PDB file of C-alpha atoms in Angstrom:
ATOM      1  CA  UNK J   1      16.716  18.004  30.420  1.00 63.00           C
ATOM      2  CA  UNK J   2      17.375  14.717  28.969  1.00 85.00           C
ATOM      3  CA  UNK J   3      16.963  11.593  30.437  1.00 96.00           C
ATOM      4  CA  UNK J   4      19.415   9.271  31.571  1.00 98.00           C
ATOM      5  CA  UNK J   5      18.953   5.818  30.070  1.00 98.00           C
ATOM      6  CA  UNK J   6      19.121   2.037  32.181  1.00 98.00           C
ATOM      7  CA  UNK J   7      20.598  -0.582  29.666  1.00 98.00           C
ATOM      8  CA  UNK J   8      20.445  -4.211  30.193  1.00 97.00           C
ATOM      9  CA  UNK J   9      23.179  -6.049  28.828  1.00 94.00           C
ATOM     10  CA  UNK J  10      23.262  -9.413  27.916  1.00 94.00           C
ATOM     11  CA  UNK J  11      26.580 -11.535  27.481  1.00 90.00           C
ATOM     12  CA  UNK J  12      26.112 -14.166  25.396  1.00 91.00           C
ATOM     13  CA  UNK J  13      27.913 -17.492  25.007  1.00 86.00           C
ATOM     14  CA  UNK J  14      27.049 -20.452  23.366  1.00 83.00           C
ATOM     15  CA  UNK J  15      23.396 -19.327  22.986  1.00 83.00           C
ATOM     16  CA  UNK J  16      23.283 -18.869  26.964  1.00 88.00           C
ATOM     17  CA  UNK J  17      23.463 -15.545  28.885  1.00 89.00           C
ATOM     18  CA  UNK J  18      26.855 -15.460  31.171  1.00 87.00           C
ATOM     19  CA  UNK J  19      28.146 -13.008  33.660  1.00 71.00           C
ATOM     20  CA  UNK J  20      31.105 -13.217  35.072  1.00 62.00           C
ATOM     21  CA  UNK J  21      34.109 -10.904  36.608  1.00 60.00           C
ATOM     22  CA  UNK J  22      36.398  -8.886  35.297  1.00 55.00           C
ATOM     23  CA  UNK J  23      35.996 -11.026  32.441  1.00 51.00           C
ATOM     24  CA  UNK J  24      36.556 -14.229  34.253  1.00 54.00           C
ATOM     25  CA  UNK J  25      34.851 -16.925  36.693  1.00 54.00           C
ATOM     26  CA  UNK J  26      31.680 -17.155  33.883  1.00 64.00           C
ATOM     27  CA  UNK J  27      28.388 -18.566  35.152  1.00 70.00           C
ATOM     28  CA  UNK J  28      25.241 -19.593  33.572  1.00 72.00           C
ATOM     29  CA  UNK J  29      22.095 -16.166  33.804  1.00 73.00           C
ATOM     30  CA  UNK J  30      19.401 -18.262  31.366  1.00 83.00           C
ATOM     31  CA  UNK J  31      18.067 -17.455  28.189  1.00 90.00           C
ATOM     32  CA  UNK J  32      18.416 -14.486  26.053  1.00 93.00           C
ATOM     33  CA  UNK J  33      14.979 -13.880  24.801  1.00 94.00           C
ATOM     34  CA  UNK J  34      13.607 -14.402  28.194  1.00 93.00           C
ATOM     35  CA  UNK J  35      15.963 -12.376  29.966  1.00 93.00           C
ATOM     36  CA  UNK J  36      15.422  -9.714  27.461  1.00 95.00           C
ATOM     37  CA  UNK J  37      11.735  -9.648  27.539  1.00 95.00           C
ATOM     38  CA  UNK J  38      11.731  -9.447  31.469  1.00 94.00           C
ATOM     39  CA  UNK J  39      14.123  -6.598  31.466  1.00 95.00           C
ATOM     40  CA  UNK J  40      12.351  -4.564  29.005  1.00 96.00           C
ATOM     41  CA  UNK J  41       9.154  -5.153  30.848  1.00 95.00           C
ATOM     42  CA  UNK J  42      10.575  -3.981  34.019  1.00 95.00           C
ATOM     43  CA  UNK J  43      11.503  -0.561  32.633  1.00 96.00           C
ATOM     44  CA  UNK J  44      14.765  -0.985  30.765  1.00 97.00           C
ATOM     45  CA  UNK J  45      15.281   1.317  27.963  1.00 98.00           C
ATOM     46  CA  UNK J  46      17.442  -0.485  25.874  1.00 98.00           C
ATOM     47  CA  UNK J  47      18.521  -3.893  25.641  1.00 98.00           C
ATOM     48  CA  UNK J  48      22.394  -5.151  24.194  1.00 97.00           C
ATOM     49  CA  UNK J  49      23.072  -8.536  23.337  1.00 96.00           C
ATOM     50  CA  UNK J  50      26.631  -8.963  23.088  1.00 92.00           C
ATOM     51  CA  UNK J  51      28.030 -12.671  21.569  1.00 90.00           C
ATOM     52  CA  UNK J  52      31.075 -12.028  23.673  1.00 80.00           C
ATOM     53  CA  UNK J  53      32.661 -15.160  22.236  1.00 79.00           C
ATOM     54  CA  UNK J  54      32.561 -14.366  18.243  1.00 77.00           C
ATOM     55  CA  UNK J  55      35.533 -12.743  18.139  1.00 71.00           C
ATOM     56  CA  UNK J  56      37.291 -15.253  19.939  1.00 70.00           C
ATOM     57  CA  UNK J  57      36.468 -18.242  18.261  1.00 76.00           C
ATOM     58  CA  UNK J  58      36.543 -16.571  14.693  1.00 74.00           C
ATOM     59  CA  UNK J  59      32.910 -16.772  13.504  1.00 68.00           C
ATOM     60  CA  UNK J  60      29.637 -14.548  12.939  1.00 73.00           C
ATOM     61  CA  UNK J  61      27.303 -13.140  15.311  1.00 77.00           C
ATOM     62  CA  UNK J  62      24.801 -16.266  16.979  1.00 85.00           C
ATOM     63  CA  UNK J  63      21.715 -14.613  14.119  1.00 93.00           C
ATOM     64  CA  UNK J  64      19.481 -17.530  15.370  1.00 92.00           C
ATOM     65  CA  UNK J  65      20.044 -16.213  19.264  1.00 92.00           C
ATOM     66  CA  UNK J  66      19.162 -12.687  17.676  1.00 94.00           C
ATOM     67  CA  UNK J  67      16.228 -13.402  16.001  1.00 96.00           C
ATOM     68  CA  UNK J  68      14.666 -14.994  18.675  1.00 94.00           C
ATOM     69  CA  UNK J  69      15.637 -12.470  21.389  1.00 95.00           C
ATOM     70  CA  UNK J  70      14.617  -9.734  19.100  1.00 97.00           C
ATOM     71  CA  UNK J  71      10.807 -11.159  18.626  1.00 94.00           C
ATOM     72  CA  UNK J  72       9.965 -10.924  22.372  1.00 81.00           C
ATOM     73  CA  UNK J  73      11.371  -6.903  22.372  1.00 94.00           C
ATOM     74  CA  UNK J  74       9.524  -3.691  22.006  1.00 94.00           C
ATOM     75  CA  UNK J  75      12.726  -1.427  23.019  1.00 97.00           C
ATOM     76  CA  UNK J  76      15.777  -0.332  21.483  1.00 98.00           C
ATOM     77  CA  UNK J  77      17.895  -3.505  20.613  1.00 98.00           C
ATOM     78  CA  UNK J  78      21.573  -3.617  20.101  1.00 98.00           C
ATOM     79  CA  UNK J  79      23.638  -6.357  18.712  1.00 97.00           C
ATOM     80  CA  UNK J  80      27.545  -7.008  19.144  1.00 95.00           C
ATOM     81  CA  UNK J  81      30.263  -9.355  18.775  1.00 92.00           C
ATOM     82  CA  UNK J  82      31.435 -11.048  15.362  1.00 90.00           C
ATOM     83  CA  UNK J  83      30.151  -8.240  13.212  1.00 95.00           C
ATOM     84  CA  UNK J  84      33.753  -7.546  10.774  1.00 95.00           C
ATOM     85  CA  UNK J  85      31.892  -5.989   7.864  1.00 96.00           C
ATOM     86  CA  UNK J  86      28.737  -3.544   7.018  1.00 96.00           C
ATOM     87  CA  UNK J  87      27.699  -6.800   5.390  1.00 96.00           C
ATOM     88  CA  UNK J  88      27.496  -8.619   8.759  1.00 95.00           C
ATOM     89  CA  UNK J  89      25.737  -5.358  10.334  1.00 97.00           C
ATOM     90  CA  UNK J  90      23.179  -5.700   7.640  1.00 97.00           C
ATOM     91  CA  UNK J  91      22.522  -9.407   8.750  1.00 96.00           C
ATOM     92  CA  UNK J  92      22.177  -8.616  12.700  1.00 96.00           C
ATOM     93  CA  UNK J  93      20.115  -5.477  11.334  1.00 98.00           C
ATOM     94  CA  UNK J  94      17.790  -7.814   9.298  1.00 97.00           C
ATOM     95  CA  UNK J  95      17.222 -10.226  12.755  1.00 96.00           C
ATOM     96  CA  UNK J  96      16.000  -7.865  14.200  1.00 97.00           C
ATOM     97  CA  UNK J  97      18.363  -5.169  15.913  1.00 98.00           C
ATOM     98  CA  UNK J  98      18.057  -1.495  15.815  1.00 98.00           C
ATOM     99  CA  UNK J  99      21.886  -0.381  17.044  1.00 98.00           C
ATOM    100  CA  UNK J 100      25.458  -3.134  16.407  1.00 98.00           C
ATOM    101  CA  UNK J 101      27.927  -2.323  18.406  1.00 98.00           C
ATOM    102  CA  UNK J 102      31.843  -3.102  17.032  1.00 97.00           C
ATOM    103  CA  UNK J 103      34.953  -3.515  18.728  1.00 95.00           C
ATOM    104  CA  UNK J 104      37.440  -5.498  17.835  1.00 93.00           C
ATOM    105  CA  UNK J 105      36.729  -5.337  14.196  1.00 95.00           C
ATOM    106  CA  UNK J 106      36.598  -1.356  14.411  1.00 97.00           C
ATOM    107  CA  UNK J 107      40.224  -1.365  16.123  1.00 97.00           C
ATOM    108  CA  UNK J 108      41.918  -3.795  13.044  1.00 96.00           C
ATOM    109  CA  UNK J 109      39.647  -1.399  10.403  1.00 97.00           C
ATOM    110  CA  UNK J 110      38.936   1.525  12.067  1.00 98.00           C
ATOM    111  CA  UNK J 111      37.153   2.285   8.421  1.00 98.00           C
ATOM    112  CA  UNK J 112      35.045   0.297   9.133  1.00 98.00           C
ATOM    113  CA  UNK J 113      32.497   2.485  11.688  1.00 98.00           C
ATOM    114  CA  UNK J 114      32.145   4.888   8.999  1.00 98.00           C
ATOM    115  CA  UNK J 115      30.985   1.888   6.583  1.00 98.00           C
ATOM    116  CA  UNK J 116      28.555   1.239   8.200  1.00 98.00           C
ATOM    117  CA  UNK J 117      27.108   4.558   9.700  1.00 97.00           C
ATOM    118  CA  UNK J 118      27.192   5.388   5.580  1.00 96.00           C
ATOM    119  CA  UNK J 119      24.773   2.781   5.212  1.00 95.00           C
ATOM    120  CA  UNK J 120      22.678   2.723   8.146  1.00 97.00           C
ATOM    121  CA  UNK J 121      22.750   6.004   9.819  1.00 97.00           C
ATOM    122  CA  UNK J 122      25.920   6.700  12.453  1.00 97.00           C
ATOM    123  CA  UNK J 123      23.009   6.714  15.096  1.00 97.00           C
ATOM    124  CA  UNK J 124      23.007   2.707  14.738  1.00 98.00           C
ATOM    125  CA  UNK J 125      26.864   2.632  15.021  1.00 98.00           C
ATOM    126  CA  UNK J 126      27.938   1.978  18.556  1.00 98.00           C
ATOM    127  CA  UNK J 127      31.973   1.529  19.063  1.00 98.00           C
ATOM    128  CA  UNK J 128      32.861  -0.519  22.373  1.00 97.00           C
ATOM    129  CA  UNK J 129      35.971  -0.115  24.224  1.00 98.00           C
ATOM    130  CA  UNK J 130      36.978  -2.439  26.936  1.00 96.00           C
ATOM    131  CA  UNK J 131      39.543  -0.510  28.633  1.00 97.00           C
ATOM    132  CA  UNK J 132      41.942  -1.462  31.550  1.00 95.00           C
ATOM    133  CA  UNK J 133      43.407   1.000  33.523  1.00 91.00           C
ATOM    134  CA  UNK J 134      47.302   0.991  33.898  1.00 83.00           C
ATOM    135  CA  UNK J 135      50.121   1.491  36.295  1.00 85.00           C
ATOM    136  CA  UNK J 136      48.802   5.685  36.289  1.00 83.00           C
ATOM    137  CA  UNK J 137      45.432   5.332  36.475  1.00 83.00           C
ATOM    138  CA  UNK J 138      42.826   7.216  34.135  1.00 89.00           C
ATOM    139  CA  UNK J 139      46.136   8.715  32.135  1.00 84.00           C
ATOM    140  CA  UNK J 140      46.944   5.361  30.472  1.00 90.00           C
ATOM    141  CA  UNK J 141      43.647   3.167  30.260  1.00 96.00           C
ATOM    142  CA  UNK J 142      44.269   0.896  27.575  1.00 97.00           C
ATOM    143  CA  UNK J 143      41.754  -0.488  25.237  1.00 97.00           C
ATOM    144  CA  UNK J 144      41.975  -4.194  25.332  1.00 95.00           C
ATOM    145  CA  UNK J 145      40.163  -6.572  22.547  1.00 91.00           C
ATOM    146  CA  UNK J 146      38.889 -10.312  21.850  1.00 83.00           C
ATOM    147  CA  UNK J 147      36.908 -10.249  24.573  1.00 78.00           C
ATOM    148  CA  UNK J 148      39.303  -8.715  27.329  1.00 83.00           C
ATOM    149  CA  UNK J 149      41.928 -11.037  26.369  1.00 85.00           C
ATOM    150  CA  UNK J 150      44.356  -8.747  23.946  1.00 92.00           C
ATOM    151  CA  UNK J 151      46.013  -5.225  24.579  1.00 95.00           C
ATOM    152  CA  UNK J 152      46.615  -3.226  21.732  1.00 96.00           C
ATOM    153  CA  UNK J 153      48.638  -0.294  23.181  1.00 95.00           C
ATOM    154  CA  UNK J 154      45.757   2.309  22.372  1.00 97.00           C
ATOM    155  CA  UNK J 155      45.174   4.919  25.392  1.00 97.00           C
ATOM    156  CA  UNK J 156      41.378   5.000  25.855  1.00 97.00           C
ATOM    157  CA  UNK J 157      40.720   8.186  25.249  1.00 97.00           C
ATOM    158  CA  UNK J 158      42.534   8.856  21.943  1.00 97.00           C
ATOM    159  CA  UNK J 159      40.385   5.854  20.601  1.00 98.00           C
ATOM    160  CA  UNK J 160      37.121   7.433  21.386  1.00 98.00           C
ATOM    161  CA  UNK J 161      38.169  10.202  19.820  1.00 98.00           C
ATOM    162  CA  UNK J 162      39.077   8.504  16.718  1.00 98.00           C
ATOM    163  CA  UNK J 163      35.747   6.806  17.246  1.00 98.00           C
ATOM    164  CA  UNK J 164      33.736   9.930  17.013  1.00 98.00           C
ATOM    165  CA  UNK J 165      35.510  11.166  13.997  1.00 98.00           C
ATOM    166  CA  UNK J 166      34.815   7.978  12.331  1.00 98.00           C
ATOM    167  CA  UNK J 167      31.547   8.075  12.694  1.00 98.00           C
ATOM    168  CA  UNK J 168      30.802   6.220  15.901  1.00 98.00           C
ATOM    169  CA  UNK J 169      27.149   7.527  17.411  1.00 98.00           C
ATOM    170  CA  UNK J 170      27.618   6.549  20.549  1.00 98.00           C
ATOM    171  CA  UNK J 171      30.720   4.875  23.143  1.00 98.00           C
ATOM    172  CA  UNK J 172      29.853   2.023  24.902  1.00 98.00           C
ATOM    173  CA  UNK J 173      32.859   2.276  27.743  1.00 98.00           C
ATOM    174  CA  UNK J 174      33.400  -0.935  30.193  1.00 96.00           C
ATOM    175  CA  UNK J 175      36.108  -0.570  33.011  1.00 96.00           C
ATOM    176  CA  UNK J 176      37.544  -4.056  32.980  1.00 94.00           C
ATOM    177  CA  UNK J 177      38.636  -3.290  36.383  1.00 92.00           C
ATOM    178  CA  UNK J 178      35.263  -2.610  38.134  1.00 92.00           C
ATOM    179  CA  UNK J 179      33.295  -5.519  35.594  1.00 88.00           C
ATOM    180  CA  UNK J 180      31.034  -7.571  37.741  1.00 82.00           C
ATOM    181  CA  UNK J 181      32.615  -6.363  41.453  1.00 87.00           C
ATOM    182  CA  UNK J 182      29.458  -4.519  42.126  1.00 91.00           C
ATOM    183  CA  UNK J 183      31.302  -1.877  43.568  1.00 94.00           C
ATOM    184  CA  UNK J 184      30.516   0.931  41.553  1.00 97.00           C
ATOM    185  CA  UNK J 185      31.610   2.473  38.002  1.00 97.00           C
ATOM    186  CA  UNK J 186      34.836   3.509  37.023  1.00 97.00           C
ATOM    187  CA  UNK J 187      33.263   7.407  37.710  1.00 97.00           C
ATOM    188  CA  UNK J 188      36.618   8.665  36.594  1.00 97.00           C
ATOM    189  CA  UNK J 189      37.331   7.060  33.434  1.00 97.00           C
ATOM    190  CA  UNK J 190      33.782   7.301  32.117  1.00 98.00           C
ATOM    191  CA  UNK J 191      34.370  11.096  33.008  1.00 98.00           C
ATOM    192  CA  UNK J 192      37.644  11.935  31.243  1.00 97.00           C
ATOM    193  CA  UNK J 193      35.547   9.946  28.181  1.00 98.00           C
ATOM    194  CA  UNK J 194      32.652  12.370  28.212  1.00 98.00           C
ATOM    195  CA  UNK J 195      34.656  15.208  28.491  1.00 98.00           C
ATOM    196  CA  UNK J 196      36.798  14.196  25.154  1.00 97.00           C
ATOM    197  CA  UNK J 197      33.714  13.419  22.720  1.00 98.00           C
ATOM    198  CA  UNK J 198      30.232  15.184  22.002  1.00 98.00           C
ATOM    199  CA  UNK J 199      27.858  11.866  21.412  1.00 98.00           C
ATOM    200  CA  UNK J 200      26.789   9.789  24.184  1.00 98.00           C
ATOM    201  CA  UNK J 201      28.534   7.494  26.619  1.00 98.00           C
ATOM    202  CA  UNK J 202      27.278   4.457  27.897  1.00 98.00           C
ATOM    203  CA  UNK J 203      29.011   3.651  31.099  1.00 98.00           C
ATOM    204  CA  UNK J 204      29.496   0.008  31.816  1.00 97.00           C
ATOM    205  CA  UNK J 205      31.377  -1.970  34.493  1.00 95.00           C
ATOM    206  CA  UNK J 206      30.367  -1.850  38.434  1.00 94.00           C
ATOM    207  CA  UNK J 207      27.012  -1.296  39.301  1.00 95.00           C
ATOM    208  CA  UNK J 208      25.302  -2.887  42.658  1.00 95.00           C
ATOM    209  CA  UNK J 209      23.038   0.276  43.957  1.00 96.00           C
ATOM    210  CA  UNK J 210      21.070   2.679  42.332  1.00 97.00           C
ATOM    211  CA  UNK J 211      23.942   5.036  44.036  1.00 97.00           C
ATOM    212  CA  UNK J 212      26.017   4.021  41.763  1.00 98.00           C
ATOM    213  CA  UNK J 213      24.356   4.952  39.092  1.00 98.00           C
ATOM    214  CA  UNK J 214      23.448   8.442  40.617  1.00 98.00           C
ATOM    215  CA  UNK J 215      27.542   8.860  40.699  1.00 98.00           C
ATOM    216  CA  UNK J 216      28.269   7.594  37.424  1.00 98.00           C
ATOM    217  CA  UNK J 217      25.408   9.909  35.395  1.00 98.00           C
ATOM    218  CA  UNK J 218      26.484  13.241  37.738  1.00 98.00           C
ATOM    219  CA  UNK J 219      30.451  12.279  38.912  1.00 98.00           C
ATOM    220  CA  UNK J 220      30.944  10.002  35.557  1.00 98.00           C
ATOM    221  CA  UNK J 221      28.969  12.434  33.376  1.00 98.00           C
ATOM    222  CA  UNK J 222      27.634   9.548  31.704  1.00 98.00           C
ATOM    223  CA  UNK J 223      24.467  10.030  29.491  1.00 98.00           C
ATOM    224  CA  UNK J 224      23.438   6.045  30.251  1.00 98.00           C
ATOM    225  CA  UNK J 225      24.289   3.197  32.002  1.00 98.00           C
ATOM    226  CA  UNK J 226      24.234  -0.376  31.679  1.00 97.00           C
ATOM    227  CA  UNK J 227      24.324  -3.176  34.088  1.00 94.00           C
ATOM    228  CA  UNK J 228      24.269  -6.811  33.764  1.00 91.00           C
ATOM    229  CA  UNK J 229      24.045  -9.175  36.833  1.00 87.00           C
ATOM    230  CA  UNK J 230      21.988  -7.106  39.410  1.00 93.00           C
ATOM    231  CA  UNK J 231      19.572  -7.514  37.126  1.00 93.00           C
ATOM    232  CA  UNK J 232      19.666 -11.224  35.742  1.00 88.00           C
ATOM    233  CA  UNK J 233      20.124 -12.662  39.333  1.00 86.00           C
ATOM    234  CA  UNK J 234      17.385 -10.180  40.899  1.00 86.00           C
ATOM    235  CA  UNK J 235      19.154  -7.608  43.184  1.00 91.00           C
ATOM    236  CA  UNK J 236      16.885  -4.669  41.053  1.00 94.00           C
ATOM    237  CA  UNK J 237      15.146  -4.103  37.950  1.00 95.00           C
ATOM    238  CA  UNK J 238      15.444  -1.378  36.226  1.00 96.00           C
ATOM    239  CA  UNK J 239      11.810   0.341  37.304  1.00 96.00           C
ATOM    240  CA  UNK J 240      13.036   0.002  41.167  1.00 96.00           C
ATOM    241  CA  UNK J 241      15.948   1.266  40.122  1.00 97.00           C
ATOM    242  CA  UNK J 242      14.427   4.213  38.122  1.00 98.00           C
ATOM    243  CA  UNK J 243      12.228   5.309  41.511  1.00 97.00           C
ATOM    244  CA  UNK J 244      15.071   5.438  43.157  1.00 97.00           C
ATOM    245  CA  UNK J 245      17.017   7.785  41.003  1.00 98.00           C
ATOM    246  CA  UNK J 246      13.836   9.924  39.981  1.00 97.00           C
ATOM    247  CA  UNK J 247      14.159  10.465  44.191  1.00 97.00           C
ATOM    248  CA  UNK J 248      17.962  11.107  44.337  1.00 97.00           C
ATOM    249  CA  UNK J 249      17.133  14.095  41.468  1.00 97.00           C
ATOM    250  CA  UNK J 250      18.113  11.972  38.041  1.00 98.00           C
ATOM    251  CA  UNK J 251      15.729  12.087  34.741  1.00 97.00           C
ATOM    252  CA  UNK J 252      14.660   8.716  33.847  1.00 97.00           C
ATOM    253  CA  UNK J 253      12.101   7.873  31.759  1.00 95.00           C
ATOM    254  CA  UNK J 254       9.629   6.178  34.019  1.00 91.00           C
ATOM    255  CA  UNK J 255       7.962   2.816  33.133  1.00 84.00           C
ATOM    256  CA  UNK J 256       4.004   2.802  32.555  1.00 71.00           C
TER     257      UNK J 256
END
């Protein structure tokens, strides 16, 4: 069986890391390479840095914020936000990340995923979708962009498709509805995701208990999770959180 894997994301603004929710009320969480050397120390699998503010404000991933955050990490490392071209991948990859992830830049050049998994390998090609349900539910999630703050009329699920036939190695999925509410993961939408595409989903959006993630790897069919502010602001860490879903019955890759 394979193991489920605990991701610790970091949202990065100005250099800082941020949390907010649903994309909005944005506090200070402290400093990326710290943060991401206590994570992966506690038993996180992967870590993702993502400049959530490149897009936005029209410039390049933070490469400085990178390197440094990189140094302190012996784990998987992905990088996201402000990366337009498989020249920009090729800069985060040179700072020090294993995996970028794209969004907004995959949606205007959907060309682009299969760029850069040419050059690097599709398993270092992650595509993100922020997706907000609508009016139906599940049947007409819409991927938004820029950070949360653009709709582009796409139904969820047909982009992950595209996605996957582009290249894409993995779907990192965040329910813009459930972001930072600590009330669990958008089970459903993560779900109908998993069922449409054969690589892995990361499901991201919701989590306060280690129930949560017990739903969203058997209900949500996810094959990992991420979570952001239970672990910055110290409700878990991710080797708690791993004994407790080794006891409800999940494979997780324990921490020495």
């Amino acid at each position: 069986m394979l193991t489920k894997r605990i991701i610790a994301c970091l949202d990065v603004r100005g250099g800082r890391v941020v949390k907010g929710i649903q994309f909005v009320d944005i506090i200070d969480a402290g400093d990326p390479a710290e943060l991401a050397h206590r994570h992966a120390a506690a038993g996180a699998d992967e870590i993702v840095l993502l400049d959530i503010t490149a897009t936005h404000e029209g410039r390049g991933t933070l490469i400085d914020t990178v390197k440094r955050t990189a140094a302190s990490l012996f784990v998987p490392f992905t990088v996201g936000g402000g990366v337009r071209s498989a020249d920009d991948a090729a800069a985060v990859f040179n700072a020090g990340a294993d995996k970028v992830s794209i969004n907004s830049a995959a949606i205007a050049r959907p060309e682009l995923i299969g760029e850069i998994g040419s050059s690097f390998g599709a398993q270092a090609v992650i595509v993100a979708i922020d997706a907000r349900r609508g009016p139906l539910g599940v049947e007409d999630a819409e991927v938004y962009v820029s950070g949360g703050r653009k709709a582009t009329g796409l139904r969820v699920v047909d982009w992950a498709r595209e996605a996957e036939q582009r290249g894409a190695g993995e779907i990192l999925l965040t329910s813009m509805n459930t972001d930072g509410m600590r009330n669990g993961f958008d089970c459903e939408l993560t779900a109908a995701v998993s069922a449409a595409v054969q690589i892995p989903v990361i499901a991201s959006g919701g989590a306060g208990t280690a129930a949560h993630f017990v739903d969203v790897f058997g209900h949500g069919r996810a094959d990992a999770a991420l979570a952001a502010s239970i672990f910055h602001f110290g409700v878990t860490d991710s080797r708690a959180l791993k004994g407790e879903l080794q006891r409800a019955g999940v494979s997780v890759r324990l921490p020495c």
